[in-house]
């Protein structure tokens, strides 16, 4: 049985990372796809864990070699998902979690229609604004850009399979966990020749025609 | 937000009832749809809880009045799902669990394409045969009929959205619970006008055009 790609997206500041971190500890056969970025690390972020931090030149070189599943420029920085890692883990039967912006998610959707697309939304645009103000890691211009972007991103919710409105972190974690488990019971994902053979064990050859 | 109908089906003797019973205690807003049947109660079964036990004449009268969402004759007995109960609970926003045979599930599928269809399969046909032998509540003729039917039912798995192979009861309960929770986060089920209004609260009128 092949693995499944889960694309988790939504406006920045919405709490995607907290939900995903909690999820990684609760499930088996789950791997996090580490993206490449040209943006500088934030305090506490580790190269190779949170992101692969690369120079703009290196990023463009990789992009030209076709090494990204998707890439995007967000708030002046480049972000990209290394293709090789995702494909290898799908072959291994793993669940791969991709945490990307909406622009990138829509790009993946055009190439991977078998992936599962999950949108994490704030309780409202108003609440997102307050959260970003409290976080206070940015200047007001960068924040305005982020909010403008959030509005556009929220207009794309309908493109996603699932919508988690993140009002309560514990509830959102349970929702995400349930989605990931449920998807591994989808008939179209699991019913392959091997499983059919296993299920029909004990039906004699002469009977199968009935 | 409207409720969702979950149709749980699979060969008899597969353990559907144990999975559903456990589920009912673990989730909120969940109701079990009680079917009508003309078969006599088994020891421990309670009228109005496990089934509404009715006479063949009464059943046929209800059927003629169009009171069933689906009905079927299985092993010589009539089974039917009262329509009113299901529709009322969908309006209330509840999750309704329907435990019916495959023939009935396929009938519901023709009328309710928005329902979620879950097939519970034995680890193999061979294992099901052993389980039924151990249960020993029936004569060998009725058991042969049941096994013949199981084969046909298992050939319909592909019609179902989800497939739970019941090898481990606890795992199957978690699977079913995850499916029911996950489905309540499906974008197409929940993104109505009211939610859109709530999500975009704080975006001023003049901005929404951007």
GROMACS .gro file of C-alpha atoms in nm:
model
  420
    1UNK     CA    1   0.000   0.000   0.000
    2UNK     CA    2   0.132   0.340  -0.103
    3UNK     CA    3   0.156   0.636   0.132
    4UNK     CA    4  -0.051   0.953   0.134
    5UNK     CA    5   0.048   1.316   0.103
    6UNK     CA    6  -0.133   1.558   0.336
    7UNK     CA    7  -0.107   1.923   0.239
    8UNK     CA    8  -0.180   2.150   0.535
    9UNK     CA    9  -0.229   2.515   0.451
   10UNK     CA   10  -0.385   2.841   0.568
   11UNK     CA   11  -0.286   3.197   0.655
   12UNK     CA   12   0.034   3.243   0.852
   13UNK     CA   13  -0.028   3.297   1.223
   14UNK     CA   14  -0.323   3.059   1.223
   15UNK     CA   15  -0.159   2.788   1.434
   16UNK     CA   16  -0.081   2.523   1.168
   17UNK     CA   17   0.262   2.453   1.315
   18UNK     CA   18   0.132   2.386   1.667
   19UNK     CA   19  -0.130   2.144   1.534
   20UNK     CA   20   0.121   1.959   1.317
   21UNK     CA   21   0.383   1.935   1.595
   22UNK     CA   22   0.131   1.775   1.830
   23UNK     CA   23   0.019   1.536   1.554
   24UNK     CA   24   0.371   1.409   1.480
   25UNK     CA   25   0.393   1.270   1.835
   26UNK     CA   26   0.056   1.096   1.820
   27UNK     CA   27   0.079   0.890   1.503
   28UNK     CA   28   0.301   0.628   1.346
   29UNK     CA   29   0.432   0.614   0.989
   30UNK     CA   30   0.419   0.990   0.972
   31UNK     CA   31   0.693   1.216   0.839
   32UNK     CA   32   0.719   1.589   0.806
   33UNK     CA   33   0.832   1.728   0.473
   34UNK     CA   34   1.103   1.986   0.538
   35UNK     CA   35   1.089   2.278   0.292
   36UNK     CA   36   1.369   2.489   0.153
   37UNK     CA   37   1.356   2.862   0.214
   38UNK     CA   38   1.564   3.171   0.151
   39UNK     CA   39   1.420   3.351   0.452
   40UNK     CA   40   1.648   3.387   0.756
   41UNK     CA   41   1.584   3.150   1.050
   42UNK     CA   42   1.365   3.282   1.335
   43UNK     CA   43   1.494   3.236   1.689
   44UNK     CA   44   1.480   2.866   1.779
   45UNK     CA   45   1.446   2.737   1.424
   46UNK     CA   46   1.688   2.460   1.329
   47UNK     CA   47   1.831   2.402   0.979
   48UNK     CA   48   1.716   2.063   0.844
   49UNK     CA   49   1.438   2.039   1.102
   50UNK     CA   50   1.216   2.343   1.053
   51UNK     CA   51   1.351   2.434   0.709
   52UNK     CA   52   1.655   2.389   0.491
   53UNK     CA   53   1.786   2.744   0.493
   54UNK     CA   54   1.950   2.813   0.156
   55UNK     CA   55   2.078   3.113  -0.033
   56UNK     CA   56   1.875   3.269  -0.311
   57UNK     CA   57   2.130   3.149  -0.569
   58UNK     CA   58   2.117   2.791  -0.444
   59UNK     CA   59   1.735   2.798  -0.444
   60UNK     CA   60   1.721   2.920  -0.803
   61UNK     CA   61   1.969   2.651  -0.909
   62UNK     CA   62   1.753   2.378  -0.749
   63UNK     CA   63   1.442   2.523  -0.908
   64UNK     CA   64   1.598   2.519  -1.251
   65UNK     CA   65   1.692   2.154  -1.206
   66UNK     CA   66   1.321   2.077  -1.139
   67UNK     CA   67   1.389   1.963  -0.784
   68UNK     CA   68   1.078   2.124  -0.633
   69UNK     CA   69   0.728   1.983  -0.616
   70UNK     CA   70   0.608   2.340  -0.576
   71UNK     CA   71   0.771   2.669  -0.498
   72UNK     CA   72   0.648   3.018  -0.422
   73UNK     CA   73   0.758   3.364  -0.328
   74UNK     CA   74   0.586   3.479  -0.011
   75UNK     CA   75   0.654   3.815   0.155
   76UNK     CA   76   0.970   3.846  -0.055
   77UNK     CA   77   1.113   3.507   0.040
   78UNK     CA   78   1.132   3.189  -0.168
   79UNK     CA   79   0.991   2.860  -0.035
   80UNK     CA   80   1.001   2.521  -0.207
   81UNK     CA   81   0.918   2.156  -0.139
   82UNK     CA   82   1.191   1.906  -0.238
   83UNK     CA   83   1.023   1.653  -0.469
   84UNK     CA   84   1.251   1.355  -0.399
   85UNK     CA   85   1.167   1.330  -0.028
   86UNK     CA   86   0.790   1.325  -0.090
   87UNK     CA   87   0.803   1.064  -0.366
   88UNK     CA   88   1.033   0.834  -0.169
   89UNK     CA   89   0.806   0.841   0.134
   90UNK     CA   90   0.493   0.774  -0.071
   91UNK     CA   91   0.667   0.462  -0.206
   92UNK     CA   92   0.750   0.354   0.152
   93UNK     CA   93   0.383   0.378   0.250
   94UNK     CA   94   0.432   0.672   0.486
   95UNK     CA   95   0.203   0.966   0.561
   96UNK     CA   96   0.380   1.284   0.461
   97UNK     CA   97   0.275   1.615   0.610
   98UNK     CA   98   0.342   1.923   0.401
   99UNK     CA   99   0.301   2.261   0.575
  100UNK     CA  100   0.283   2.519   0.298
  101UNK     CA  101   0.111   2.841   0.203
  102UNK     CA  102  -0.206   2.838  -0.005
  103UNK     CA  103  -0.033   2.943  -0.327
  104UNK     CA  104   0.194   2.636  -0.296
  105UNK     CA  105  -0.092   2.406  -0.197
  106UNK     CA  106  -0.283   2.498  -0.513
  107UNK     CA  107   0.030   2.421  -0.718
  108UNK     CA  108   0.058   2.075  -0.556
  109UNK     CA  109  -0.313   2.019  -0.626
  110UNK     CA  110  -0.252   2.055  -0.999
  111UNK     CA  111   0.017   1.782  -0.988
  112UNK     CA  112  -0.103   1.545  -0.714
  113UNK     CA  113  -0.477   1.500  -0.724
  114UNK     CA  114  -0.445   1.206  -0.485
  115UNK     CA  115  -0.313   1.422  -0.200
  116UNK     CA  116  -0.540   1.530   0.086
  117UNK     CA  117  -0.581   1.908   0.119
  118UNK     CA  118  -0.652   2.056   0.463
  119UNK     CA  119  -0.714   2.426   0.526
  120UNK     CA  120  -0.658   2.564   0.876
  121UNK     CA  121  -0.855   2.888   0.922
  122UNK     CA  122  -0.865   3.137   1.208
  123UNK     CA  123  -1.201   3.172   1.389
  124UNK     CA  124  -1.230   3.495   1.189
  125UNK     CA  125  -1.015   3.742   0.996
  126UNK     CA  126  -1.057   3.973   1.296
  127UNK     CA  127  -0.907   3.718   1.537
  128UNK     CA  128  -0.613   3.655   1.300
  129UNK     CA  129  -0.540   4.029   1.298
  130UNK     CA  130  -0.533   4.035   1.680
  131UNK     CA  131  -0.307   3.727   1.695
  132UNK     CA  132  -0.056   3.880   1.452
  133UNK     CA  133  -0.057   4.206   1.649
  134UNK     CA  134   0.016   4.017   1.972
  135UNK     CA  135   0.295   3.813   1.812
  136UNK     CA  136   0.454   4.142   1.718
  137UNK     CA  137   0.750   3.989   1.532
  138UNK     CA  138   0.707   4.216   1.234
  139UNK     CA  139   0.688   4.574   1.126
  140UNK     CA  140   0.352   4.716   1.030
  141UNK     CA  141   0.417   4.706   0.656
  142UNK     CA  142   0.500   4.336   0.659
  143UNK     CA  143   0.193   4.275   0.873
  144UNK     CA  144  -0.038   4.458   0.635
  145UNK     CA  145   0.101   4.244   0.352
  146UNK     CA  146   0.038   3.931   0.557
  147UNK     CA  147  -0.323   4.031   0.627
  148UNK     CA  148  -0.385   4.120   0.265
  149UNK     CA  149  -0.252   3.777   0.173
  150UNK     CA  150  -0.467   3.606   0.440
  151UNK     CA  151  -0.780   3.748   0.280
  152UNK     CA  152  -0.683   3.604  -0.059
  153UNK     CA  153  -0.590   3.270   0.101
  154UNK     CA  154  -0.923   3.246   0.283
  155UNK     CA  155  -1.103   3.298  -0.047
  156UNK     CA  156  -0.950   2.967  -0.166
  157UNK     CA  157  -1.092   2.750   0.117
  158UNK     CA  158  -1.335   2.585  -0.122
  159UNK     CA  159  -1.040   2.424  -0.307
  160UNK     CA  160  -0.955   2.218   0.003
  161UNK     CA  161  -1.099   1.880   0.107
  162UNK     CA  162  -1.114   1.962   0.476
  163UNK     CA  163  -1.154   2.282   0.677
  164UNK     CA  164  -1.040   2.312   1.038
  165UNK     CA  165  -1.142   2.637   1.207
  166UNK     CA  166  -0.877   2.666   1.478
  167UNK     CA  167  -1.070   2.804   1.777
  168UNK     CA  168  -0.953   2.537   2.022
  169UNK     CA  169  -0.607   2.382   1.976
  170UNK     CA  170  -0.694   2.044   2.134
  171UNK     CA  171  -1.004   2.011   1.916
  172UNK     CA  172  -0.803   2.103   1.605
  173UNK     CA  173  -0.537   1.842   1.688
  174UNK     CA  174  -0.807   1.575   1.724
  175UNK     CA  175  -0.960   1.688   1.394
  176UNK     CA  176  -0.627   1.664   1.210
  177UNK     CA  177  -0.547   1.326   1.367
  178UNK     CA  178  -0.891   1.193   1.272
  179UNK     CA  179  -0.851   1.311   0.913
  180UNK     CA  180  -0.511   1.143   0.879
  181UNK     CA  181  -0.637   0.814   1.027
  182UNK     CA  182  -0.966   0.819   0.833
  183UNK     CA  183  -0.790   0.871   0.500
  184UNK     CA  184  -0.595   0.548   0.553
  185UNK     CA  185  -0.928   0.361   0.540
  186UNK     CA  186  -1.043   0.510   0.209
  187UNK     CA  187  -1.145   0.221  -0.014
  188UNK     CA  188  -0.987   0.371  -0.324
  189UNK     CA  189  -0.653   0.403  -0.145
  190UNK     CA  190  -0.632   0.057   0.008
  191UNK     CA  191  -0.828  -0.187  -0.207
  192UNK     CA  192  -0.548  -0.325  -0.423
  193UNK     CA  193  -0.499  -0.674  -0.568
  194UNK     CA  194  -0.310  -0.792  -0.262
  195UNK     CA  195  -0.592  -0.697  -0.022
  196UNK     CA  196  -0.859  -0.848  -0.249
  197UNK     CA  197  -0.665  -1.176  -0.252
  198UNK     CA  198  -0.639  -1.168   0.128
  199UNK     CA  199  -1.010  -1.089   0.182
  200UNK     CA  200  -1.129  -1.367  -0.047
  201UNK     CA  201  -0.902  -1.632   0.106
  202UNK     CA  202  -1.112  -1.942   0.170
  203UNK     CA  203  -1.342  -1.895  -0.129
  204UNK     CA  204  -1.267  -2.193  -0.349
  205UNK     CA  205  -1.188  -2.136  -0.716
  206UNK     CA  206  -1.516  -2.292  -0.830
  207UNK     CA  207  -1.717  -2.065  -0.601
  208UNK     CA  208  -1.575  -1.730  -0.710
  209UNK     CA  209  -1.788  -1.727  -1.022
  210UNK     CA  210  -2.112  -1.714  -0.821
  211UNK     CA  211  -2.503   2.293   0.963
  212UNK     CA  212  -2.690   1.981   0.861
  213UNK     CA  213  -2.616   1.636   0.998
  214UNK     CA  214  -2.455   1.342   0.823
  215UNK     CA  215  -2.581   0.992   0.758
  216UNK     CA  216  -2.325   0.712   0.808
  217UNK     CA  217  -2.418   0.381   0.651
  218UNK     CA  218  -2.225   0.095   0.808
  219UNK     CA  219  -2.247  -0.234   0.628
  220UNK     CA  220  -2.077  -0.568   0.571
  221UNK     CA  221  -2.144  -0.940   0.605
  222UNK     CA  222  -2.330  -1.052   0.917
  223UNK     CA  223  -2.100  -1.191   1.182
  224UNK     CA  224  -1.827  -0.943   1.096
  225UNK     CA  225  -1.849  -0.742   1.419
  226UNK     CA  226  -2.029  -0.426   1.298
  227UNK     CA  227  -2.252  -0.414   1.604
  228UNK     CA  228  -1.961  -0.425   1.853
  229UNK     CA  229  -1.783  -0.143   1.671
  230UNK     CA  230  -2.095   0.073   1.658
  231UNK     CA  231  -2.185   0.013   2.024
  232UNK     CA  232  -1.842   0.126   2.136
  233UNK     CA  233  -1.862   0.431   1.908
  234UNK     CA  234  -2.196   0.550   2.048
  235UNK     CA  235  -2.035   0.597   2.391
  236UNK     CA  236  -1.737   0.789   2.257
  237UNK     CA  237  -1.897   1.065   2.051
  238UNK     CA  238  -2.152   1.342   2.091
  239UNK     CA  239  -2.438   1.433   1.858
  240UNK     CA  240  -2.460   1.074   1.746
  241UNK     CA  241  -2.778   0.871   1.714
  242UNK     CA  242  -2.840   0.516   1.608
  243UNK     CA  243  -3.110   0.454   1.351
  244UNK     CA  244  -3.330   0.172   1.475
  245UNK     CA  245  -3.457  -0.051   1.193
  246UNK     CA  246  -3.783  -0.239   1.162
  247UNK     CA  247  -3.766  -0.614   1.115
  248UNK     CA  248  -3.996  -0.911   1.090
  249UNK     CA  249  -3.737  -1.150   1.230
  250UNK     CA  250  -3.791  -1.273   1.585
  251UNK     CA  251  -3.578  -1.110   1.860
  252UNK     CA  252  -3.259  -1.291   1.962
  253UNK     CA  253  -3.194  -1.341   2.333
  254UNK     CA  254  -3.115  -1.002   2.491
  255UNK     CA  255  -3.249  -0.791   2.205
  256UNK     CA  256  -3.488  -0.516   2.310
  257UNK     CA  257  -3.779  -0.382   2.101
  258UNK     CA  258  -3.723  -0.015   2.013
  259UNK     CA  259  -3.352  -0.036   2.100
  260UNK     CA  260  -3.204  -0.305   1.877
  261UNK     CA  261  -3.494  -0.318   1.633
  262UNK     CA  262  -3.861  -0.241   1.609
  263UNK     CA  263  -3.996  -0.594   1.588
  264UNK     CA  264  -4.308  -0.589   1.369
  265UNK     CA  265  -4.533  -0.843   1.199
  266UNK     CA  266  -4.499  -0.914   0.830
  267UNK     CA  267  -4.841  -0.752   0.767
  268UNK     CA  268  -4.745  -0.435   0.953
  269UNK     CA  269  -4.412  -0.416   0.764
  270UNK     CA  270  -4.583  -0.447   0.427
  271UNK     CA  271  -4.835  -0.178   0.524
  272UNK     CA  272  -4.549   0.063   0.617
  273UNK     CA  273  -4.364  -0.019   0.297
  274UNK     CA  274  -4.671   0.057   0.087
  275UNK     CA  275  -4.705   0.394   0.260
  276UNK     CA  276  -4.346   0.476   0.153
  277UNK     CA  277  -4.222   0.495   0.511
  278UNK     CA  278  -3.888   0.322   0.447
  279UNK     CA  279  -3.565   0.478   0.325
  280UNK     CA  280  -3.464   0.128   0.213
  281UNK     CA  281  -3.592  -0.219   0.277
  282UNK     CA  282  -3.469  -0.566   0.199
  283UNK     CA  283  -3.542  -0.931   0.248
  284UNK     CA  284  -3.245  -1.111   0.404
  285UNK     CA  285  -3.246  -1.478   0.492
  286UNK     CA  286  -3.625  -1.478   0.463
  287UNK     CA  287  -3.683  -1.182   0.697
  288UNK     CA  288  -3.780  -0.825   0.607
  289UNK     CA  289  -3.570  -0.529   0.728
  290UNK     CA  290  -3.640  -0.161   0.672
  291UNK     CA  291  -3.511   0.183   0.777
  292UNK     CA  292  -3.782   0.431   0.886
  293UNK     CA  293  -3.730   0.742   0.670
  294UNK     CA  294  -3.875   1.000   0.913
  295UNK     CA  295  -3.621   0.939   1.189
  296UNK     CA  296  -3.322   0.983   0.954
  297UNK     CA  297  -3.450   1.301   0.791
  298UNK     CA  298  -3.540   1.461   1.125
  299UNK     CA  299  -3.194   1.396   1.268
  300UNK     CA  300  -3.017   1.531   0.959
  301UNK     CA  301  -3.214   1.854   1.005
  302UNK     CA  302  -3.107   1.866   1.372
  303UNK     CA  303  -2.739   1.843   1.271
  304UNK     CA  304  -2.686   1.498   1.421
  305UNK     CA  305  -2.470   1.212   1.302
  306UNK     CA  306  -2.693   0.916   1.228
  307UNK     CA  307  -2.550   0.566   1.220
  308UNK     CA  308  -2.731   0.313   1.005
  309UNK     CA  309  -2.633  -0.052   1.051
  310UNK     CA  310  -2.769  -0.233   0.745
  311UNK     CA  311  -2.688  -0.512   0.506
  312UNK     CA  312  -2.512  -0.439   0.178
  313UNK     CA  313  -2.825  -0.474  -0.035
  314UNK     CA  314  -2.989  -0.200   0.175
  315UNK     CA  315  -2.677   0.018   0.174
  316UNK     CA  316  -2.670   0.018  -0.205
  317UNK     CA  317  -3.037   0.122  -0.207
  318UNK     CA  318  -2.960   0.416   0.024
  319UNK     CA  319  -2.669   0.511  -0.201
  320UNK     CA  320  -2.906   0.559  -0.492
  321UNK     CA  321  -3.116   0.804  -0.287
  322UNK     CA  322  -2.862   0.977  -0.059
  323UNK     CA  323  -2.537   1.047  -0.239
  324UNK     CA  324  -2.429   1.271   0.048
  325UNK     CA  325  -2.421   0.986   0.301
  326UNK     CA  326  -2.091   0.825   0.405
  327UNK     CA  327  -2.063   0.455   0.322
  328UNK     CA  328  -1.844   0.233   0.540
  329UNK     CA  329  -1.784  -0.137   0.473
  330UNK     CA  330  -1.672  -0.359   0.761
  331UNK     CA  331  -1.500  -0.670   0.626
  332UNK     CA  332  -1.368  -0.981   0.801
  333UNK     CA  333  -0.990  -1.036   0.779
  334UNK     CA  334  -1.084  -1.298   0.521
  335UNK     CA  335  -1.380  -1.506   0.405
  336UNK     CA  336  -1.213  -1.801   0.580
  337UNK     CA  337  -1.210  -1.619   0.916
  338UNK     CA  338  -1.576  -1.521   0.877
  339UNK     CA  339  -1.667  -1.887   0.820
  340UNK     CA  340  -1.489  -1.984   1.142
  341UNK     CA  341  -1.657  -1.704   1.340
  342UNK     CA  342  -2.002  -1.808   1.222
  343UNK     CA  343  -1.929  -2.173   1.307
  344UNK     CA  344  -1.825  -2.074   1.659
  345UNK     CA  345  -2.131  -1.853   1.710
  346UNK     CA  346  -2.337  -2.162   1.631
  347UNK     CA  347  -2.674  -1.987   1.658
  348UNK     CA  348  -2.800  -2.129   1.331
  349UNK     CA  349  -2.858  -2.449   1.144
  350UNK     CA  350  -2.619  -2.541   0.867
  351UNK     CA  351  -2.858  -2.447   0.587
  352UNK     CA  352  -2.904  -2.093   0.716
  353UNK     CA  353  -2.529  -2.066   0.764
  354UNK     CA  354  -2.456  -2.172   0.407
  355UNK     CA  355  -2.700  -1.905   0.288
  356UNK     CA  356  -2.523  -1.647   0.505
  357UNK     CA  357  -2.181  -1.739   0.363
  358UNK     CA  358  -2.311  -1.734   0.007
  359UNK     CA  359  -2.447  -1.387   0.078
  360UNK     CA  360  -2.119  -1.273   0.237
  361UNK     CA  361  -1.935  -1.353  -0.084
  362UNK     CA  362  -2.173  -1.138  -0.286
  363UNK     CA  363  -2.154  -0.858  -0.027
  364UNK     CA  364  -1.775  -0.857  -0.030
  365UNK     CA  365  -1.782  -0.819  -0.407
  366UNK     CA  366  -1.950  -0.478  -0.352
  367UNK     CA  367  -1.675  -0.326  -0.132
  368UNK     CA  368  -1.569  -0.095  -0.412
  369UNK     CA  369  -1.905   0.088  -0.385
  370UNK     CA  370  -1.815   0.207  -0.032
  371UNK     CA  371  -1.617   0.519   0.066
  372UNK     CA  372  -1.429   0.350   0.349
  373UNK     CA  373  -1.318  -0.006   0.420
  374UNK     CA  374  -1.242  -0.128   0.772
  375UNK     CA  375  -1.093  -0.477   0.785
  376UNK     CA  376  -1.194  -0.589   1.134
  377UNK     CA  377  -0.890  -0.782   1.259
  378UNK     CA  378  -0.855  -0.591   1.586
  379UNK     CA  379  -1.167  -0.451   1.753
  380UNK     CA  380  -0.992  -0.156   1.923
  381UNK     CA  381  -0.828  -0.052   1.598
  382UNK     CA  382  -1.158  -0.079   1.413
  383UNK     CA  383  -1.334   0.136   1.676
  384UNK     CA  384  -1.063   0.404   1.639
  385UNK     CA  385  -1.098   0.386   1.260
  386UNK     CA  386  -1.475   0.431   1.273
  387UNK     CA  387  -1.446   0.715   1.526
  388UNK     CA  388  -1.185   0.889   1.310
  389UNK     CA  389  -1.402   0.859   1.000
  390UNK     CA  390  -1.705   1.008   1.177
  391UNK     CA  391  -1.502   1.299   1.320
  392UNK     CA  392  -1.310   1.363   0.995
  393UNK     CA  393  -1.629   1.381   0.790
  394UNK     CA  394  -1.752   1.668   1.008
  395UNK     CA  395  -1.456   1.874   0.879
  396UNK     CA  396  -1.527   1.817   0.507
  397UNK     CA  397  -1.529   2.157   0.342
  398UNK     CA  398  -1.827   2.074   0.122
  399UNK     CA  399  -2.035   1.978   0.428
  400UNK     CA  400  -1.955   2.276   0.649
  401UNK     CA  401  -1.875   2.579   0.432
  402UNK     CA  402  -2.216   2.744   0.420
  403UNK     CA  403  -2.308   3.115   0.408
  404UNK     CA  404  -2.317   3.142   0.785
  405UNK     CA  405  -1.960   3.011   0.826
  406UNK     CA  406  -1.827   3.228   0.542
  407UNK     CA  407  -1.978   3.534   0.713
  408UNK     CA  408  -1.816   3.433   1.042
  409UNK     CA  409  -1.472   3.369   0.889
  410UNK     CA  410  -1.461   3.701   0.705
  411UNK     CA  411  -1.568   3.905   1.008
  412UNK     CA  412  -1.333   4.203   1.035
  413UNK     CA  413  -1.282   4.244   0.662
  414UNK     CA  414  -1.440   4.583   0.589
  415UNK     CA  415  -1.693   4.614   0.307
  416UNK     CA  416  -1.456   4.818   0.090
  417UNK     CA  417  -1.186   4.553   0.125
  418UNK     CA  418  -1.387   4.246   0.021
  419UNK     CA  419  -1.355   4.337  -0.344
  420UNK     CA  420  -0.978   4.294  -0.339
   0.00000   0.00000   0.00000
